[in-house]
Tab-separated table of C-alpha atoms in Angstrom:
chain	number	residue	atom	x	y	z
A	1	UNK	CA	0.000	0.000	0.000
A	2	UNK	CA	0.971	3.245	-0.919
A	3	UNK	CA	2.331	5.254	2.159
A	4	UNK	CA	-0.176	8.049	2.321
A	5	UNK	CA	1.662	10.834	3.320
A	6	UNK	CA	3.572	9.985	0.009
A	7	UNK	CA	0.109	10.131	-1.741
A	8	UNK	CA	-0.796	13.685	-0.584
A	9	UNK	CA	2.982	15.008	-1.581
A	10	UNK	CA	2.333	13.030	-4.896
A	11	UNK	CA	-0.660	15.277	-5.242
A	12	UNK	CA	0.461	18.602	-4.047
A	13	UNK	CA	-1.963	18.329	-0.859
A	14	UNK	CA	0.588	19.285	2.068
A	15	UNK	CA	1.564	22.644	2.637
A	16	UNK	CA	3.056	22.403	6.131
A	17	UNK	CA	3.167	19.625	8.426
A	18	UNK	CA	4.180	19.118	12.192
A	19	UNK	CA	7.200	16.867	12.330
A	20	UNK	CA	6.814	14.523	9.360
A	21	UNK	CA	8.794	11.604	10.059
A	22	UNK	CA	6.762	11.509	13.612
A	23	UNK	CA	3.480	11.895	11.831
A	24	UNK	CA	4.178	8.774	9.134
A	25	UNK	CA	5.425	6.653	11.871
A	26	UNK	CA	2.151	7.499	14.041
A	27	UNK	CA	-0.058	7.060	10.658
A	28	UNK	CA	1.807	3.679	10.091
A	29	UNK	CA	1.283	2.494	13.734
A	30	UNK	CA	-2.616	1.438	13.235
A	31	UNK	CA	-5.774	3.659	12.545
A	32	UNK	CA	-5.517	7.485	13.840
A	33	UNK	CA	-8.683	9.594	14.504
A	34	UNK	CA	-7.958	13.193	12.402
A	35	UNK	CA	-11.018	15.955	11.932
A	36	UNK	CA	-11.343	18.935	9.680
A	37	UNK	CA	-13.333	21.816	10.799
A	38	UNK	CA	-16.396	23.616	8.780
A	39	UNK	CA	-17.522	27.192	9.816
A	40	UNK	CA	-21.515	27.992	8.914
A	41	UNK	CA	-20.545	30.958	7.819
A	42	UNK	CA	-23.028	30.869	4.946
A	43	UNK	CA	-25.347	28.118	3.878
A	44	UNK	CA	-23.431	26.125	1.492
A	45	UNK	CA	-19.861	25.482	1.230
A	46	UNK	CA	-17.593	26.289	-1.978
A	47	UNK	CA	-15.182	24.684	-4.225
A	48	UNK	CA	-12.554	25.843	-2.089
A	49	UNK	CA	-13.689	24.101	0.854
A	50	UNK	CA	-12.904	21.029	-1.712
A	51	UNK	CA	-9.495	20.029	-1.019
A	52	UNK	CA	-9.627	19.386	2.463
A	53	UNK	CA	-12.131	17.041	1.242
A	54	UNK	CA	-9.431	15.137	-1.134
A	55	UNK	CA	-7.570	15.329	2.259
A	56	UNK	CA	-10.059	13.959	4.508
A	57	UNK	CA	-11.053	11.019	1.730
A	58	UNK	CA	-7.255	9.774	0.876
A	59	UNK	CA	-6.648	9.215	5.067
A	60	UNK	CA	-10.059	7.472	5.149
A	61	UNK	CA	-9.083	5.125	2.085
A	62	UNK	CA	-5.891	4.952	3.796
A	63	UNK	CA	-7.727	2.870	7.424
A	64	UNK	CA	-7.645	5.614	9.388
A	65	UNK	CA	-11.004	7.341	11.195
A	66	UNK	CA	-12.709	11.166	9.728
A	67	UNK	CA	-14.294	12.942	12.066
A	68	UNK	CA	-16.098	16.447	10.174
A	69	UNK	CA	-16.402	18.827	13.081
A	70	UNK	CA	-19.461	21.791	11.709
A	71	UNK	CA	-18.675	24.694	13.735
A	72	UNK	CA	-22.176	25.852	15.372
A	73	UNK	CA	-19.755	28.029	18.078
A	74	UNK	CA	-17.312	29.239	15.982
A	75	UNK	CA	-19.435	30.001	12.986
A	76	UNK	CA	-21.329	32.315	15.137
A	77	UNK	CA	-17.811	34.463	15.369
A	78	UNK	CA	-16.190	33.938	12.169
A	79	UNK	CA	-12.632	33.815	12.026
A	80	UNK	CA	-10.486	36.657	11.234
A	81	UNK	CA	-10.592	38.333	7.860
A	82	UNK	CA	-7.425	40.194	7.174
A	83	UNK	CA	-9.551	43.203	6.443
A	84	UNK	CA	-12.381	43.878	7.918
A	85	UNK	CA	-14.433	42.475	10.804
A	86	UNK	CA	-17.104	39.594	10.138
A	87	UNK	CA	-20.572	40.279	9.707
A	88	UNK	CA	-22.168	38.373	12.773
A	89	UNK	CA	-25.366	36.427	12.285
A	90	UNK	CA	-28.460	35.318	14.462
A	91	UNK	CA	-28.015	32.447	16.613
A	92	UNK	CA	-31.570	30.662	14.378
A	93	UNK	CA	-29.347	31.507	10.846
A	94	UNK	CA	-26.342	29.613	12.112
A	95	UNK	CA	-28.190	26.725	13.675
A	96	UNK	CA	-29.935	26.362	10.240
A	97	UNK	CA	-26.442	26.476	8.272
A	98	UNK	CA	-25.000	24.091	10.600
A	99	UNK	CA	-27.665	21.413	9.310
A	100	UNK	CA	-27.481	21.951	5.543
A	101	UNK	CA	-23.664	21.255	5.487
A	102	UNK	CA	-23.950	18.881	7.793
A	103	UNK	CA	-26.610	17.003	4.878
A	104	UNK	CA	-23.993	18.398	1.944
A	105	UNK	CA	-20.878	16.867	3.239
A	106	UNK	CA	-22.067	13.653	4.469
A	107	UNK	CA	-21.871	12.075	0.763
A	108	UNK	CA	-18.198	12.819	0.111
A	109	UNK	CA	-17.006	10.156	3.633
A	110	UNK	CA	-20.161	7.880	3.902
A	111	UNK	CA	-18.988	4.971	2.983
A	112	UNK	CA	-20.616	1.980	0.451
A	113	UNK	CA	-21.748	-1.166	1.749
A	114	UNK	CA	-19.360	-2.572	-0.628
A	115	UNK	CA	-16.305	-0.994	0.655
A	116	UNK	CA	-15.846	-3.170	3.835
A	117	UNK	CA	-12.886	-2.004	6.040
A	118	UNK	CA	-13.119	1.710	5.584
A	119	UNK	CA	-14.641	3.903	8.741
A	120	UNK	CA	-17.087	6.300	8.117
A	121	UNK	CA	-17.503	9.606	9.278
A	122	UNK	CA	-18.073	11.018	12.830
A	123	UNK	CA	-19.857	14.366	13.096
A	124	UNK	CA	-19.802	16.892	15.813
A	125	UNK	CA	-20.830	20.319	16.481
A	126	UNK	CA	-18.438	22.202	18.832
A	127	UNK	CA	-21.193	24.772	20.189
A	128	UNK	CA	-21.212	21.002	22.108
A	129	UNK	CA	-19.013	21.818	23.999
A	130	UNK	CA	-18.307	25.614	23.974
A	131	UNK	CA	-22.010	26.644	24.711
A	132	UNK	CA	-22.027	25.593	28.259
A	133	UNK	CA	-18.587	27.058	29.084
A	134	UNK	CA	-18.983	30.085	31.548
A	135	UNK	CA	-16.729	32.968	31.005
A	136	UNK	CA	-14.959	32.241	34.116
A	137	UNK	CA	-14.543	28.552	32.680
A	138	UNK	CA	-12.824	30.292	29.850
A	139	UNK	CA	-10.545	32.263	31.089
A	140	UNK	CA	-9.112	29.878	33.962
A	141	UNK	CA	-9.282	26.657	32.503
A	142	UNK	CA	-8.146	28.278	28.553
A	143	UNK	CA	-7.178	31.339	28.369
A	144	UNK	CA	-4.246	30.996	30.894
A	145	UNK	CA	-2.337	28.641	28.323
A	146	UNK	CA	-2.260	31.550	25.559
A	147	UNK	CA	0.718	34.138	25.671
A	148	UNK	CA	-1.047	37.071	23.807
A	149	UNK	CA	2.579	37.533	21.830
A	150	UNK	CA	1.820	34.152	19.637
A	151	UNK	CA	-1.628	35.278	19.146
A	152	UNK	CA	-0.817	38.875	17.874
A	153	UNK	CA	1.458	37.322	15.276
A	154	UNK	CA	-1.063	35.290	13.628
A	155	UNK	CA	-1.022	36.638	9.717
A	156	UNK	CA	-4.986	37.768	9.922
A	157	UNK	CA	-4.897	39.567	13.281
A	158	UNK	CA	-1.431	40.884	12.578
A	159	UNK	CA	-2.782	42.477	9.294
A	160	UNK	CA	-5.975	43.862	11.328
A	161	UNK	CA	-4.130	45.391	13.794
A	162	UNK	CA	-1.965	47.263	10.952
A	163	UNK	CA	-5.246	48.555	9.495
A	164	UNK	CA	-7.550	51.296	9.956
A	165	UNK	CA	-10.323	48.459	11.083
A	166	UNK	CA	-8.384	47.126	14.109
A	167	UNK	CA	-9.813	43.849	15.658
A	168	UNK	CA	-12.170	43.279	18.134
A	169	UNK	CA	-11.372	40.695	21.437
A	170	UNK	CA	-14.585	38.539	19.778
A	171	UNK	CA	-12.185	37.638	16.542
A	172	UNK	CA	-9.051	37.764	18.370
A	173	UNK	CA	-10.500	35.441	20.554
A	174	UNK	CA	-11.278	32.481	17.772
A	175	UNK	CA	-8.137	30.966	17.629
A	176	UNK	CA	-8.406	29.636	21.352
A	177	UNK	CA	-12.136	28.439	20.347
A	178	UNK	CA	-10.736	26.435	17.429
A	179	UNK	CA	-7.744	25.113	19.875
A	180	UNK	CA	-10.002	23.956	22.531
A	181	UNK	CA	-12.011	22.140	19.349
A	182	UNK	CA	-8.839	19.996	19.290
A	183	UNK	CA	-8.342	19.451	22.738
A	184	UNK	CA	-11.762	18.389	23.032
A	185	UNK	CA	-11.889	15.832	20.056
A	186	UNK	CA	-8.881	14.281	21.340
A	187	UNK	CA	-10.686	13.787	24.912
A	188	UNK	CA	-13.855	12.365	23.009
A	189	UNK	CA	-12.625	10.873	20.428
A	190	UNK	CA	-8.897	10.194	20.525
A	191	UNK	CA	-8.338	12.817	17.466
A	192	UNK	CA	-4.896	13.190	17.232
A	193	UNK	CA	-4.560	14.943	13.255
A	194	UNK	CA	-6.062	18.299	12.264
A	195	UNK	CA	-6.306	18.861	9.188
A	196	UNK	CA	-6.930	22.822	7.563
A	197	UNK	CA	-5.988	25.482	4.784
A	198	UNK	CA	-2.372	26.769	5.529
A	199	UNK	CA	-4.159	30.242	6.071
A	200	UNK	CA	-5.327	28.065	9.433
A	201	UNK	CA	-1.642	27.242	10.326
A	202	UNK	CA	-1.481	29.325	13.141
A	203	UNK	CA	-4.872	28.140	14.567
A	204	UNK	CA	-3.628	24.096	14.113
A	205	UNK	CA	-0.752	24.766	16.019
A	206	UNK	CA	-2.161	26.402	18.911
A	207	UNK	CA	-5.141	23.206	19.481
A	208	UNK	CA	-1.314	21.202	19.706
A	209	UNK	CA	0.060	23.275	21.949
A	210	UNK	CA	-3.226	23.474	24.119
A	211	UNK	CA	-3.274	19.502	23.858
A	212	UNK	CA	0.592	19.300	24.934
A	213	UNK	CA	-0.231	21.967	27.594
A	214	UNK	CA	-3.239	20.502	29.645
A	215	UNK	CA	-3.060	16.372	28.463
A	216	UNK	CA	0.434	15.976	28.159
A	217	UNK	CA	0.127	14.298	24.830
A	218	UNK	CA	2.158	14.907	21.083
A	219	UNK	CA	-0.865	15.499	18.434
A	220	UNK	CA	-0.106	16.324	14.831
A	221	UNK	CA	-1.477	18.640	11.765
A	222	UNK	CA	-1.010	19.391	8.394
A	223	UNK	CA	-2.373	21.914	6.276
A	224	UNK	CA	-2.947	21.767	2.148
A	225	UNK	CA	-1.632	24.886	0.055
A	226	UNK	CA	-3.945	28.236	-0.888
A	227	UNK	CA	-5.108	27.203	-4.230
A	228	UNK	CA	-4.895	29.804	-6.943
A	229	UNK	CA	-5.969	30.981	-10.686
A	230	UNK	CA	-3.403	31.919	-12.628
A	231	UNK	CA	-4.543	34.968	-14.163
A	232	UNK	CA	-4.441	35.998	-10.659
A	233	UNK	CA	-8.114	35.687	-9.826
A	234	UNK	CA	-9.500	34.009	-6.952
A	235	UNK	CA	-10.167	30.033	-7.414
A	236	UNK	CA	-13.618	29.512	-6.637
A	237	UNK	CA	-15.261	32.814	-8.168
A	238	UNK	CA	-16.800	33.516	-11.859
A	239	UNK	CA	-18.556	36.515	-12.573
A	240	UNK	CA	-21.197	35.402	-11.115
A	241	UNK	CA	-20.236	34.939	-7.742
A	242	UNK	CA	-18.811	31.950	-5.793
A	243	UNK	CA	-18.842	28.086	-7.035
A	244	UNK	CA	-21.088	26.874	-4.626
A	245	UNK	CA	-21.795	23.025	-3.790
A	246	UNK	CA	-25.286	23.579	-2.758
A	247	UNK	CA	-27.224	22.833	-6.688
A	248	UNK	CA	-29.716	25.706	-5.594
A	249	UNK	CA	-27.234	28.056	-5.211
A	250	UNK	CA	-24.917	26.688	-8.301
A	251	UNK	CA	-26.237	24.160	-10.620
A	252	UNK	CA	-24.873	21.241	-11.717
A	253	UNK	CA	-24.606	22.562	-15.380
A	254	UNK	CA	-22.523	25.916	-13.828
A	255	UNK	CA	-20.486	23.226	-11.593
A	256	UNK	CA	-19.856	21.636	-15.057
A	257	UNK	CA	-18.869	24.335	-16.501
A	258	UNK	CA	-16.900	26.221	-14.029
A	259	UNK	CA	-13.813	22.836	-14.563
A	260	UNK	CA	-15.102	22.363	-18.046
A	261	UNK	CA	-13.655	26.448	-18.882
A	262	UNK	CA	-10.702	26.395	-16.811
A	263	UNK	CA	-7.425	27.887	-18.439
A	264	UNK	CA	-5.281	25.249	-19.751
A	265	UNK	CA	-2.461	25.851	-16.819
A	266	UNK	CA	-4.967	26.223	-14.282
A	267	UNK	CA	-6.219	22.659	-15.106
A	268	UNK	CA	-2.695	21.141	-15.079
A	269	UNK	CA	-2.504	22.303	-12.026
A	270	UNK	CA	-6.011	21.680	-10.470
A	271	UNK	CA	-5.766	17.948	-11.207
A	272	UNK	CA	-3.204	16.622	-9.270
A	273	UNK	CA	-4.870	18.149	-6.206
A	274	UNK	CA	-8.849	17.446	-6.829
A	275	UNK	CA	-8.388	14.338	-8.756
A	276	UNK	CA	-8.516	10.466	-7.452
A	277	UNK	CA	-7.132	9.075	-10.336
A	278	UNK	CA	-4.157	7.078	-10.386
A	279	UNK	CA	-1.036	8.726	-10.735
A	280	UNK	CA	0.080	7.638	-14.495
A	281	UNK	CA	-3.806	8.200	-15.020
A	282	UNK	CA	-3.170	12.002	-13.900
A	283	UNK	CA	0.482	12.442	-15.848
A	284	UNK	CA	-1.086	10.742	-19.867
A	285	UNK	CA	-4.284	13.649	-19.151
A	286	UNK	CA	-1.265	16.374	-18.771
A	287	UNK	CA	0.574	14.712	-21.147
A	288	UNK	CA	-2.601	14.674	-23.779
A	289	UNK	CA	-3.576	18.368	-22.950
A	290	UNK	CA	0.002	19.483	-23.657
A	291	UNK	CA	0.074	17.860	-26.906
A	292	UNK	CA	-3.282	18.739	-27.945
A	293	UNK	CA	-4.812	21.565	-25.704
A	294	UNK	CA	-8.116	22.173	-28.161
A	295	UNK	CA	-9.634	19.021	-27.397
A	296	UNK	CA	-9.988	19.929	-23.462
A	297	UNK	CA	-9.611	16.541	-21.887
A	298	UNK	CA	-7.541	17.182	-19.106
A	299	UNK	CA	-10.775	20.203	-18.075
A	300	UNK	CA	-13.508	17.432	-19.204
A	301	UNK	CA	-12.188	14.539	-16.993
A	302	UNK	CA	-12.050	17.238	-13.960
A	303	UNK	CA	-15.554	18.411	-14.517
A	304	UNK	CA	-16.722	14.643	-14.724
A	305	UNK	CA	-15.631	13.852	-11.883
A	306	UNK	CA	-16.274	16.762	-9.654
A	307	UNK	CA	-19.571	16.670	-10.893
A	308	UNK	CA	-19.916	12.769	-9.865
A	309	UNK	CA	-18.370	13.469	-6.225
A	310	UNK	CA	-20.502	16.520	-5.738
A	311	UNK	CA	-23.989	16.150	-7.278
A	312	UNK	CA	-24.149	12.355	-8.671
A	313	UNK	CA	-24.426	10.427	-11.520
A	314	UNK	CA	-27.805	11.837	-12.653
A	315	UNK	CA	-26.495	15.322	-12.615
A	316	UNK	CA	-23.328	15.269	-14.069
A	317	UNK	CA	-25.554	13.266	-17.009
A	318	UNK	CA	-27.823	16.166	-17.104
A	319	UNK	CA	-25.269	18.569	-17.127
A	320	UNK	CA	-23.412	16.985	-20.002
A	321	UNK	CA	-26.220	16.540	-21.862
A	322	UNK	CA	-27.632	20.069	-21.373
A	323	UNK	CA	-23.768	21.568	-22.702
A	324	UNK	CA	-24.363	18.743	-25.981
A	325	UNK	CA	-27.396	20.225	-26.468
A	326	UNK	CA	-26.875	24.081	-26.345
A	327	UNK	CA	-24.226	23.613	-28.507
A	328	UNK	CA	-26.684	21.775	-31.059
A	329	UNK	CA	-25.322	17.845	-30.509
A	330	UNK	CA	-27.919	16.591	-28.961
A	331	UNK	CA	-32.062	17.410	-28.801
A	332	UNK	CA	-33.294	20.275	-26.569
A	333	UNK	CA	-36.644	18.558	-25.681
A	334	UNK	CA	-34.638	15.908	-23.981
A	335	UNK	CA	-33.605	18.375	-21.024
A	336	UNK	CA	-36.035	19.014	-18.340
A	337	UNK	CA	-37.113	22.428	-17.858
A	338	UNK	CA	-34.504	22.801	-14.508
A	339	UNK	CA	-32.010	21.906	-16.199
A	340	UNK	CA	-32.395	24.014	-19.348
A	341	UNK	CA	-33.163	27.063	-17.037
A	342	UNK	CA	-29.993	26.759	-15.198
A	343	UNK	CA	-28.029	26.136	-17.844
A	344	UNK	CA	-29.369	29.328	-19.999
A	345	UNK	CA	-29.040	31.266	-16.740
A	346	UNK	CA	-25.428	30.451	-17.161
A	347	UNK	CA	-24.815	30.925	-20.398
A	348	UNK	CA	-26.767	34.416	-20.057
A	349	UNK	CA	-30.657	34.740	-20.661
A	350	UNK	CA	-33.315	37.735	-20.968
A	351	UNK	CA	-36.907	37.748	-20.139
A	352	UNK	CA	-39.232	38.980	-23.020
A	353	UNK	CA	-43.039	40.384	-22.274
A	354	UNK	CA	-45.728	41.284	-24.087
A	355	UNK	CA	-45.400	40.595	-27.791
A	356	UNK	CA	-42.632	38.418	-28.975
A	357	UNK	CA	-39.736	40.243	-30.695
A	358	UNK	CA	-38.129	38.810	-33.816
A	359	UNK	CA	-35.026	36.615	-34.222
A	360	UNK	CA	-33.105	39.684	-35.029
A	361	UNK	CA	-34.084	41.769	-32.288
A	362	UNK	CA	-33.741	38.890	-29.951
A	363	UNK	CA	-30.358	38.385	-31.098
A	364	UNK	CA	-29.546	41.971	-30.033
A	365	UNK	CA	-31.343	42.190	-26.808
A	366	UNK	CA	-29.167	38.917	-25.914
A	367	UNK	CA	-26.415	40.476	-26.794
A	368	UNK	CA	-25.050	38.002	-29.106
A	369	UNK	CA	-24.785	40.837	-31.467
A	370	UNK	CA	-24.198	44.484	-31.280
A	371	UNK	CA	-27.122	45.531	-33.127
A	372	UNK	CA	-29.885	44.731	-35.881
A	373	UNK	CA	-27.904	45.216	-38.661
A	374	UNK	CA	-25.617	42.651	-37.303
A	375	UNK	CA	-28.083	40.688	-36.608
A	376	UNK	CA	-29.524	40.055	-40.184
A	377	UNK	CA	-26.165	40.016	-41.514
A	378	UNK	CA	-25.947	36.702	-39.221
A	379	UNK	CA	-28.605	35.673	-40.437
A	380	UNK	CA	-27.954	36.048	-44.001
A	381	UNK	CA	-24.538	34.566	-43.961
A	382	UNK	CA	-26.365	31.130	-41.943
A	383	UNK	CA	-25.394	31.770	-38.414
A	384	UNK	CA	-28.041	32.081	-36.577
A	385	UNK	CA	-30.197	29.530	-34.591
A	386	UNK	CA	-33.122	29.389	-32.622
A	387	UNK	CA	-33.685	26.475	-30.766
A	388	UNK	CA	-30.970	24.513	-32.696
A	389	UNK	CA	-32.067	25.464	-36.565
A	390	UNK	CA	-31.037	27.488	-38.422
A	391	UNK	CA	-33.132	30.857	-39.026
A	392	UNK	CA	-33.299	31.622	-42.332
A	393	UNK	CA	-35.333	34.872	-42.407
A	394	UNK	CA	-34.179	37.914	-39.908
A	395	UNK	CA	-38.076	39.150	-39.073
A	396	UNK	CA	-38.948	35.305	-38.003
A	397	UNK	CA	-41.303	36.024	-34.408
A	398	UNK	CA	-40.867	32.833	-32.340
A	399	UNK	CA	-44.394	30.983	-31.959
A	400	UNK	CA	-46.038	29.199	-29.356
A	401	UNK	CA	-44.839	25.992	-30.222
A	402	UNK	CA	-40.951	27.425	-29.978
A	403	UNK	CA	-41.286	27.819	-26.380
A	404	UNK	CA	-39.471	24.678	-24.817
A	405	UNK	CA	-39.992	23.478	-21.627
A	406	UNK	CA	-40.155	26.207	-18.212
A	407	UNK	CA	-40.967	28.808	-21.246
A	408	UNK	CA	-37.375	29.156	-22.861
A	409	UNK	CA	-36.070	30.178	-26.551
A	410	UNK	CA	-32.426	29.149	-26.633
A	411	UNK	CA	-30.679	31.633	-29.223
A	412	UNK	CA	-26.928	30.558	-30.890
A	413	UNK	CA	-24.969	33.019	-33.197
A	414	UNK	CA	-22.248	29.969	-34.976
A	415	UNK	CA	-21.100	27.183	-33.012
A	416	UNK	CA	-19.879	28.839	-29.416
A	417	UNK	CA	-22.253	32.030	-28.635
A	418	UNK	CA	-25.586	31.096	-26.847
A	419	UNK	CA	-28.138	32.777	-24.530
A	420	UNK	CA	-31.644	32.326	-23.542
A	421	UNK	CA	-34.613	33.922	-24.290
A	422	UNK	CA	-37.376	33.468	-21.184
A	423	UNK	CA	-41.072	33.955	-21.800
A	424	UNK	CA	-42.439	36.515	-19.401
A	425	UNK	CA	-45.502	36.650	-16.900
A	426	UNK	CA	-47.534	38.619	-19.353
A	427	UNK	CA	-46.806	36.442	-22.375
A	428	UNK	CA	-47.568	33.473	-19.909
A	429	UNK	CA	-50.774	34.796	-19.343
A	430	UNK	CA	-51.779	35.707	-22.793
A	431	UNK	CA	-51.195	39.519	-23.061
């Protein structure tokens, strides 16, 4: 079996580790209890909250125990932006949040009935714990292990201090919260690995030294690298906002999409990290989208299976399916009205009411052209579709039976430009 510290270096997973030849010996000595820790700081998670999934799933393959630790406590704080202060939320929000990851993550570490031998996830909630500490309880029996020096050098506070915003005690105060997370997992649960972002490095080392402090015991961490774009974006954004994992707040077909466009050195580089595939697997995809960039592989087999891991079979079948047939490879009718709608939300959409326009003017109100005159000269020269064939006369007005499914028009100027075209309430209702 593959050693599988030497799996997550093979992958580009560890950032920073506590001593390394101490944490593969205590990984090799039998099954170790390690947890990651979610904040409800909103009511999905995001792609970026992905790799300490990878993380989380190669130790479980590897014997050893997960435990997912939802932070109802420290999601009511929020830890430390570098800029400004947190927005804090109600007590009912949190509590709410807390459940829905709780539901989204359980599908990435549940394990088949098939797979004997591998343990499946424990979940906690550390407002467990924290909620019936007194402030008294705090201080003493916590705070008295902290030396405020280590704590102002943490990168976030360190940077809030420096700014106009300062920092208040409430965020200054969330790395001992997070600490005593780890001291209390190893008490209940024998966790002895933690497991973050390296932007959490100085909150990992702290729950050690709290451990070593008040149990006496060595515990361990590790922490996987900031992932980034490299046009210098953020990972994890499009114009539209953040990649979410919750399908209401991101569709499949946008999950799709969002690995499907990814620069060519972005995927070389995303792929080691998100994918499971063997390594030679991983190194003839690089190979292949080096040699021949234009057909995409490399982006398709990380939206496949990102797609799988997140939403399912179904939906990374719908989402295919709905990018065939946008792009005129496959029949419209075949896509249920959910799934066209989100994916001509995506692609970029406008809502018509009252009288239907013609092709031309739709194509301009879409923007796929610039203006009218554009638009017949589309036309004219046989670029121009509406609902996958080809419009032959500029002044066409879409008619009832045009209207697919959830009351859409999908538009295409040549083979890559599409948008949607959304019946209105008035139209709906006959006016």
């Amino acid at each position: 079996m593959i050693d599988v510290i030497d799996e997550l270096h093979r992958r580009g997973l560890i950032a920073q580790s506590t001593d390394e030849d101490a944490l593969r010996a205590h990984l090799a000595a039998g099954p170790v209890t390690y947890y990651a820790g979610f904040d409800p700081t909103a009511p999905s998670l995001h792609v970026g909250h992905l790799l300490q999934f990878m993380v989380l799933r190669a130790l479980q393959r590897a014997g050893h125990q997960p435990v997912v630790l939802v932070g109802g406590a420290t999601g009511l704080i929020g830890d430390p932006r570098p800029t400004a202060e947190r927005q804090l939320n109600d007590r009912d929000t949190v509590a709410g949040w807390v459940d829905s990851i709780r539901t989204q993550v359980a599908p990435f570490l549940e394990v088949p009935a098939e797979q004997e031998g591998l343990r499946g996830p424990v979940y906690v909630d550390n407002l467990d714990w924290t909620a019936p500490l007194t402030a008294i309880d705090f201080l003493r029996d916590i705070g008295k292990h902290f030396r405020v020096g280590r704590m102002l050098a943490k990168e976030a506070v360190a940077a809030r201090l420096n700014s106009e915003a300062g920092i208040s005690y409430t965020e200054f105060s969330y790395q001992i919260l997070q600490a005593n997370d780890y001291r209390e997992l190893f008490r209940r649960h024998g966790v002895t690995l933690q497991t973050g972002g390296s932007d959490q490095w100085g909150n990992l080392t702290a729950g050690i030294d709290l451990v070593r402090r008040t149990e006496g015991a060595t515990v361990h961490a590790l922490s996987t690298p900031l992932v980034t774009k490299s046009d210098g974006t953020k990972f994890g954004k499009t114009e539209g906002g953040a990649v979410w994992l919750d399908p209401v707040l991101t569709s499949p077909y946008a999950f799709f999409q969002f690995w499907l466009n990814a620069d060519d050195a972005d995927a070389r580089a995303w792929l080691p990290l998100y994918s499971e595939r063997p390594a030679e697997d991983v190194e003839a995809l690089i190979a292949e989208s080096v040699e021949r960039p234009a057909a995409r592989a490399l982006q398709r087999a990380l939206a496949e299976e990102l797609t799988r891991l997140v939403h399912g079979e179904d939906e990374l079948r719908q989402a295919e399916a709905a990018g065939r047939a946008l792009f005129g490879r496959d029949d419209l009718s075949a896509l249920g009205p959910e799934t066209l709608g989100a994916a001509l939300q995506e692609a970029g959409s406008v809502t018509v009411d009252g009288r239907t326009p013609t092709v031309a003017a739709l194509l301009q109100q879409t923007g796929l052209v610039s203006s009218l005159s554009e638009a017949r000269r589309t036309v004219k020269e046989g670029g121009a579709y509406l609902n996958n064939e080809r419009v032959t006369d500029a002044d066409t007005v879409p008619g009832d039976g045009d209207w697919l499914p959830g009351g859409w028009l999908v538009l295409r100027r040549g083979k890559r430009s599409v948008a949607g075209v959304r019946r209105g309430s008035a139209q709906v209702n006959g006016v």
